[in-house]
Coordinates of C-alpha atoms in Angstrom, one line a residue:
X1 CA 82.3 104.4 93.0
X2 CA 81.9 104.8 96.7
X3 CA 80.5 102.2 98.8
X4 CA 77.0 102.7 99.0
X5 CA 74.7 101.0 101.7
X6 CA 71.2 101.3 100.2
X7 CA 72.2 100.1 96.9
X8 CA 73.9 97.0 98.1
X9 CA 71.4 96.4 100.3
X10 CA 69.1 96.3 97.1
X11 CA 72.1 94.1 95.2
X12 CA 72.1 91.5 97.7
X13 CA 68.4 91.2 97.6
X14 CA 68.5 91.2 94.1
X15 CA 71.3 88.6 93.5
X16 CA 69.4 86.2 96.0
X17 CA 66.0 87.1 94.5
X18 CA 67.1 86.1 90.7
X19 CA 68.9 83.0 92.6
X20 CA 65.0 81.5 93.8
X21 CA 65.0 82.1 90.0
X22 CA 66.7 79.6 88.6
X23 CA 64.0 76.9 88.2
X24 CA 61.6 79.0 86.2
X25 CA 62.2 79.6 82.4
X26 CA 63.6 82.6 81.3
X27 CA 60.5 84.5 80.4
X28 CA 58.7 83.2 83.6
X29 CA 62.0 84.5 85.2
X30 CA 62.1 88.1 83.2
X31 CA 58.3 88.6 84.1
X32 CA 58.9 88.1 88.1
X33 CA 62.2 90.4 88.0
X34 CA 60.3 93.1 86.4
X35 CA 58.1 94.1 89.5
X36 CA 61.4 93.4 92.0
X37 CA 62.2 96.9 92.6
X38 CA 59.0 98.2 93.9
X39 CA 58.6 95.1 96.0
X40 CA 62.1 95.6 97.5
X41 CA 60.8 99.2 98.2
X42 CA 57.3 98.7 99.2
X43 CA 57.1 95.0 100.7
X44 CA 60.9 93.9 101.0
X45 CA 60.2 91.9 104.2
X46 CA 58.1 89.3 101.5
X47 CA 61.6 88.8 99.0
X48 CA 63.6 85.7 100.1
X49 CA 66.1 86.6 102.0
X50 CA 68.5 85.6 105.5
X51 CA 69.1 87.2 109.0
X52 CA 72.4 88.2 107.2
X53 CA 70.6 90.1 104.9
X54 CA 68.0 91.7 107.1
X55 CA 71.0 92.2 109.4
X56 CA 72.9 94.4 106.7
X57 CA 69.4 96.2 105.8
X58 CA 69.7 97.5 109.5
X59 CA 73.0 98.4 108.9
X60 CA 71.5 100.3 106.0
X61 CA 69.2 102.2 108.0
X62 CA 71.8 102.7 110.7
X63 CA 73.9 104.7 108.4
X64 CA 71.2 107.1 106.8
X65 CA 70.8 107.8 110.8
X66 CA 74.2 108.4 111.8
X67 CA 76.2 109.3 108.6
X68 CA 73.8 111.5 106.9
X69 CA 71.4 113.0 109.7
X70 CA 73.2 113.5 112.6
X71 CA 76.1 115.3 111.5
X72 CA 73.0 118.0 111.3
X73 CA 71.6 117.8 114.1
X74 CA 72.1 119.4 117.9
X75 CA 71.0 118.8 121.2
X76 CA 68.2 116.5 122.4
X77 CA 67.7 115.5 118.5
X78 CA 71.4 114.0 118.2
X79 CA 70.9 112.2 120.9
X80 CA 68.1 110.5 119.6
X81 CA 69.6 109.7 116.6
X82 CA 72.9 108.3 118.4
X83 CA 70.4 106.2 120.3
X84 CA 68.4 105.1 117.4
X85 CA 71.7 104.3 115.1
X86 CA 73.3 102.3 117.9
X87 CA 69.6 100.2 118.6
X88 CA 69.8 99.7 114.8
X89 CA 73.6 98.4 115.2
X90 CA 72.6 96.2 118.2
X91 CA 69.9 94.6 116.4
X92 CA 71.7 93.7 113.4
X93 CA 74.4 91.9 115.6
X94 CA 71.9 90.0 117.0
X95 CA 70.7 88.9 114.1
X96 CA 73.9 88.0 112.5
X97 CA 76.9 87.9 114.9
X98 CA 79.3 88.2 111.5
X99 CA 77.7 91.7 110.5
X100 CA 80.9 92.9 110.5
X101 CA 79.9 96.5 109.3
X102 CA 78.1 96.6 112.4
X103 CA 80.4 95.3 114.3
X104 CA 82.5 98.6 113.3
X105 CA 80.6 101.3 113.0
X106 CA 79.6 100.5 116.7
X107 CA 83.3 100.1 117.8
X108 CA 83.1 103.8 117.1
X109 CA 80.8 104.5 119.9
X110 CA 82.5 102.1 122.2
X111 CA 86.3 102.9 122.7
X112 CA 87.3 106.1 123.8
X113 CA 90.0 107.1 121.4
X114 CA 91.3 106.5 117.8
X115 CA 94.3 104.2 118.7
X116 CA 91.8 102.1 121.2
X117 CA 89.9 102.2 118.2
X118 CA 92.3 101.1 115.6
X119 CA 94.1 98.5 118.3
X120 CA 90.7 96.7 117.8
X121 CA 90.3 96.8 114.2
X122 CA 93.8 95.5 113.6
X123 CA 93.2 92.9 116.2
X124 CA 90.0 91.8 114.2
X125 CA 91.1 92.0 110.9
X126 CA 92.4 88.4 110.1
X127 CA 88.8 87.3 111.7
X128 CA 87.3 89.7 109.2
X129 CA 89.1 88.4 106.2
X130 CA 88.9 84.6 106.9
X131 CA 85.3 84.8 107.8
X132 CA 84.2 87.4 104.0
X133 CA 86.5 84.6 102.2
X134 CA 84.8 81.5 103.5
X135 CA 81.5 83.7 102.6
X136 CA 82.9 84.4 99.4
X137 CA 83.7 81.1 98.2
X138 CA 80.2 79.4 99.7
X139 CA 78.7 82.3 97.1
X140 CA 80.6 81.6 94.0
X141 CA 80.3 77.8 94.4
X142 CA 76.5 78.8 94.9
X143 CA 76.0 80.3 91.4
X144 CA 76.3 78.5 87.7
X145 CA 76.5 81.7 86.2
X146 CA 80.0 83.1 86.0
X147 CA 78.7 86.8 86.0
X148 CA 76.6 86.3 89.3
X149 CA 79.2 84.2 90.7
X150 CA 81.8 87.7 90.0
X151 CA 78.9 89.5 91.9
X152 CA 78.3 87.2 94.6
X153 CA 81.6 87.0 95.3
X154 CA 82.4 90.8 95.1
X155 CA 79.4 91.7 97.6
X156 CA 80.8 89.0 100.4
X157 CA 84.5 90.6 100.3
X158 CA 82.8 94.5 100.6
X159 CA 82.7 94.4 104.5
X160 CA 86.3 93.4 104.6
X161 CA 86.9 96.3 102.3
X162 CA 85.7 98.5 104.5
X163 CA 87.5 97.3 108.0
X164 CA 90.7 97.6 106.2
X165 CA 89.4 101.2 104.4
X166 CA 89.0 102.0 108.2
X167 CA 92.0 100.7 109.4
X168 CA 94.0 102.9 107.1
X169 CA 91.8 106.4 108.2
X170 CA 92.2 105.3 112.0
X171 CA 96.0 104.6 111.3
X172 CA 96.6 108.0 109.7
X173 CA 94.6 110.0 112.2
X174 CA 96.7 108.5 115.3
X175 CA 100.2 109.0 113.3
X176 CA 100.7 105.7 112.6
X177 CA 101.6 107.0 108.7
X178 CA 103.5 104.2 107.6
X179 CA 100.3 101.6 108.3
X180 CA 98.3 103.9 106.9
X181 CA 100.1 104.1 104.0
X182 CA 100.4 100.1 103.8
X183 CA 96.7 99.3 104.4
X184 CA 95.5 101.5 101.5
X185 CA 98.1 100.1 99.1
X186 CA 96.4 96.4 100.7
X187 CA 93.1 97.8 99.2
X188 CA 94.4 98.7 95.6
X189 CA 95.6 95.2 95.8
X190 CA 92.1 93.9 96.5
X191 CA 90.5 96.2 94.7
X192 CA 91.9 97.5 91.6
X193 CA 88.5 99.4 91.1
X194 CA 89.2 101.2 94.4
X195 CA 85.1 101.3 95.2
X196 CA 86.9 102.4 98.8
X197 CA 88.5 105.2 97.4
X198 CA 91.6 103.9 99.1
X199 CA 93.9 106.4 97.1
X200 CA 92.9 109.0 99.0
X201 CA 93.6 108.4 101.9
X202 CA 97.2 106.9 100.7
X203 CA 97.1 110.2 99.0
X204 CA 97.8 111.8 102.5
X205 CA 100.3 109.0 104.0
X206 CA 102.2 109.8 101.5
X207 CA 102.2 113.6 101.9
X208 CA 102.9 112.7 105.7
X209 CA 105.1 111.2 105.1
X210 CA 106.3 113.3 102.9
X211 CA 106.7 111.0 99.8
X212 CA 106.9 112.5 96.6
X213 CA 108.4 109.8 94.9
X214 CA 105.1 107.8 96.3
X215 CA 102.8 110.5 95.3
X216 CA 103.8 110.2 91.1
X217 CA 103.7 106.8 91.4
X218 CA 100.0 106.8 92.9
X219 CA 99.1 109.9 89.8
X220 CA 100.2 106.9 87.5
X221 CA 98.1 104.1 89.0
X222 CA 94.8 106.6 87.9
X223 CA 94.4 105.6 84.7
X224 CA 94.0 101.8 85.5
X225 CA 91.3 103.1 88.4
X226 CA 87.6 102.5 87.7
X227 CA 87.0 106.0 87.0
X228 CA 86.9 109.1 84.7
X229 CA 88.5 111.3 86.8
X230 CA 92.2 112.2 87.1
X231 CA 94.4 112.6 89.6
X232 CA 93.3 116.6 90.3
X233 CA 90.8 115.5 93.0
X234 CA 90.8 117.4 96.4
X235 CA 93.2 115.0 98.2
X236 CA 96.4 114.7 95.7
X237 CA 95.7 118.5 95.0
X238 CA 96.3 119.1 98.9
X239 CA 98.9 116.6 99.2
X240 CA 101.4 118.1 96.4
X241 CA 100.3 121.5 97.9
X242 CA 101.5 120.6 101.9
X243 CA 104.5 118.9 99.9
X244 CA 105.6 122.1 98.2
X245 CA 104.7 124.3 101.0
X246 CA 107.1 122.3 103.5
X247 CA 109.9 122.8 101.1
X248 CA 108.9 126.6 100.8
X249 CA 108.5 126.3 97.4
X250 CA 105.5 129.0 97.6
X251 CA 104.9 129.6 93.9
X252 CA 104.8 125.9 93.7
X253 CA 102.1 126.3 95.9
X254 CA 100.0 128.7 95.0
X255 CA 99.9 127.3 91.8
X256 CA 98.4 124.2 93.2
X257 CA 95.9 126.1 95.1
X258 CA 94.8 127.8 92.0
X259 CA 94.3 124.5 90.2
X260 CA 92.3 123.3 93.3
X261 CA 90.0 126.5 92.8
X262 CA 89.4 125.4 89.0
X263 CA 89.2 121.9 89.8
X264 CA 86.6 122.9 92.6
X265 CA 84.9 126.3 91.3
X266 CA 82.2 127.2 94.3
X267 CA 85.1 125.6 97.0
X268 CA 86.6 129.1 98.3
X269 CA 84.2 129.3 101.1
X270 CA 85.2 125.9 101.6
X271 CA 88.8 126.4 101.6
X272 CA 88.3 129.8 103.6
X273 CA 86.5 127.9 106.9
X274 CA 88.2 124.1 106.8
X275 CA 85.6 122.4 108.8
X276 CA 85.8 119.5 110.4
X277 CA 83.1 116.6 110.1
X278 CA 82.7 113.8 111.9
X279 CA 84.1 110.8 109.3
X280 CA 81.3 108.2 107.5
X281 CA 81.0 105.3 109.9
X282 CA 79.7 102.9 106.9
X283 CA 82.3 104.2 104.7
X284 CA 83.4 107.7 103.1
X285 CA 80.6 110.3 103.1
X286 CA 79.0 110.3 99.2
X287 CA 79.5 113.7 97.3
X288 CA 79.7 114.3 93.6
X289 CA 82.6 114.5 91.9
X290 CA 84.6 118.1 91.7
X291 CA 81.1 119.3 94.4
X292 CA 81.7 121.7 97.2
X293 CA 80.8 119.0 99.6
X294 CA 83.2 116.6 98.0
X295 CA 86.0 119.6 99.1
X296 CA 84.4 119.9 102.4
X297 CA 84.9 116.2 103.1
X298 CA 89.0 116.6 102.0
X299 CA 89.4 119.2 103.9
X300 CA 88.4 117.8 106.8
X301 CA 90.3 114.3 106.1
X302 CA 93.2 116.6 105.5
X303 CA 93.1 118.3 108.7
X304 CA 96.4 116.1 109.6
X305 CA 98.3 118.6 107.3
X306 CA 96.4 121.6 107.6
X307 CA 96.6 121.9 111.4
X308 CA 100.4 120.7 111.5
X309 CA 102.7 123.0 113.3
X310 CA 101.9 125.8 115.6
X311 CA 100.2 129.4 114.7
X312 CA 98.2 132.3 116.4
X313 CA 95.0 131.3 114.4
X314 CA 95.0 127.6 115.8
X315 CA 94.1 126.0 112.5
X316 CA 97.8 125.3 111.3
X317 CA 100.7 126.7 109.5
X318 CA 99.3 125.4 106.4
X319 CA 96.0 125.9 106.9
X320 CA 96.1 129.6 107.8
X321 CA 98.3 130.1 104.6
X322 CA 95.5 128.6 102.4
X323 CA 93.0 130.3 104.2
X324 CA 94.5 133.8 103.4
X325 CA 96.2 132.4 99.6
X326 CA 92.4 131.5 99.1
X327 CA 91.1 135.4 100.5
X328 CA 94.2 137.1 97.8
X329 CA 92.7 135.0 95.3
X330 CA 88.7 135.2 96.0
X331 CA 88.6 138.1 98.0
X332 CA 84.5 138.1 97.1
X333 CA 84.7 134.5 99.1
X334 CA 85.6 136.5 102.6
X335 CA 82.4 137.7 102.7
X336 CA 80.3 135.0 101.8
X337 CA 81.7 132.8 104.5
X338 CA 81.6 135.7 107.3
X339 CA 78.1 135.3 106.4
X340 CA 77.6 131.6 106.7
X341 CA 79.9 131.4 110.1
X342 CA 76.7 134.1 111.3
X343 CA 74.0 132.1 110.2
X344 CA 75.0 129.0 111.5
X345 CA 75.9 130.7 115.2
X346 CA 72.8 132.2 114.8
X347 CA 70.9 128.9 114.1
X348 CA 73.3 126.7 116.1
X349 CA 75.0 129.0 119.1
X350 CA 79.0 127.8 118.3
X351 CA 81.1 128.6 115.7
X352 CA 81.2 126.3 113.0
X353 CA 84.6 127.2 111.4
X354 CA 86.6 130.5 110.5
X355 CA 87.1 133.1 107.9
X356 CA 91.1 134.0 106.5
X357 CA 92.8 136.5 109.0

């Protein structure tokens, strides 16, 4: 469900390609289709297309570089690839001044702190959302066919998606709860799908600010969500979880924990060193579902309730008591992530997280 860059990047080729279509029969039509795919990956620079679309294929290859490979990388080799993603960005903004993924992922680079950042985005946004509409409606009234005009349409409003998917995360990370609460509900509204996985991130708004009511109300918009799962993913597990803990209802929480170690079986090591990582500049980083990786990234977007409060550890109040909730209940886990913290110190020099104390 997550927004994918590559695979719209092949969508929008795809919807233009079958558009220069149109004027050929239908079998003439099904023969030329048939070969698209390994001429978008082998010669895509021959398939019609605009600066628009060779703007968002740079955007495309800027987040493979800075989304996927440089939160691996250290020294001389990140700052290549920091360098090479912002060249990428720079070049697709030339090309198309609206690119507004570009645009945003760069913003990142540019101002020196999350409110600077999110002052900008919210400054932005109607710009955003007048200029995707006007695209939006040119692409419909562009296509006879009412499914490609649904696609057409769809693929013009995804860049607005993702400012306001932004806004929300920037909001929530500087405090601003309330917005952040408000600007994910905005993107339900838009997107009943949720392909920005907006509910997460209201998910923790509401936890902040400390809205139960909110939270059962969000568990009951799941079942009209474009997806199989329920609501016992990684973020509405942790926010019940920092909502029962506040209220000291331990059991309460321990219970939840437990059902976040079923929901997430190989997560203890996980749950044990509550790493950060640097947040998807495109959009959310892509895991699979119920993954280890998918827990990883939760944990790190929950780090505004784990690490609220003061304790000796320096993680958080809650954080330390699901760290050592998560050693009592996988006490084999302690060992495999004293492990991994040495073999990443070893490969990289700096700690990389923590075990349960």
């Amino acid at each position: 469900m997550a927004h994918n860059a590559r695979k719209e990047d092949y969508q929008r080729l795809a919807l233009r390609f079958i558009h220069s279509l149109d004027d050929a029969g239908p079998l003439a039509a099904m023969k030329a289709f048939a070969s698209f795919g390994q001429t978008f990956a082998q010669r895509r620079d021959s398939l019609p297309q605009t600066d628009a679309d060779r703007a968002f294929n740079l955007v495309a290859a800027a987040t493979e570089v800075v989304d996927y490979r440089l939160p691996f990388a250290t020294g001389d080799g990140a700052a290549e690839l920091v360098a090479r993603g912002k060249k990428l960005l720079n070049e697709a903004i030339a090309l198309d001044p609206n690119c507004f993924d570009a645009l945003r992922m760069r913003s990142s680079t540019e101002l020196t702190s999350v409110s600077a950042r999110y002052a900008y985005l919210a400054e932005e946004e109607t710009r955003v959302r007048e200029a995707c509409e006007a695209a939006r409606d040119e692409a419909v009234a562009q296509e006879s066919d009412p499914e490609r005009a649904g696609i057409a349409g769809d693929l013009a409003m995804r860049p607005y998606l993702r400012w306001v998917s932004s806004m929300a995360e920037e909001a929530l990370i500087c405090g601003r709860n309330r917005q952040s609460a408000e600007l994910a509900r905005r993107l339900l509204t838009l997107d009943a799908s949720d392909i920005s996985d907006a509910r997460y991130t209201l998910a923790l708004a509401l936890a902040k600010l400390e809205d139960e009511a909110g939270l059962d109300e969000l568990e009951k918009r799941y079942r009209g969500f474009n997806t199989a799962r329920g609501a016992n993913d990684a973020w509405m597990l942790i926010a019940r979880l920092a909502l029962a803990h506040k209220r000291c209802d331990l059991d309460g929480a321990r219970g939840l924990l437990a059902e976040l170690l079923r929901a997430y079986p190989t997560g203890a090591v996980a749950l044990l060193r509550q790493n950060e990582l640097p947040d998807g500049e495109f959009a959310r980083i892509q895991t699979d579902a119920f993954s280890e990786d998918e827990l990883v990234v939760a944990l790190s977007e929950s780090v505004v309730l784990l690490q609220e409060g003061n304790d000796r550890s320096g993680r958080g109040v809650l954080g330390t008591w699901m760290a050592n909730e998560t050693a009592r209940m996988r006490p084999q886990a302690v060992a495999e992530a004293q492990a991994l913290e040495a073999q990443i110190q070893a490969m990289y020099g700096t700690p990389q997280g923590g075990e349960a104390r």
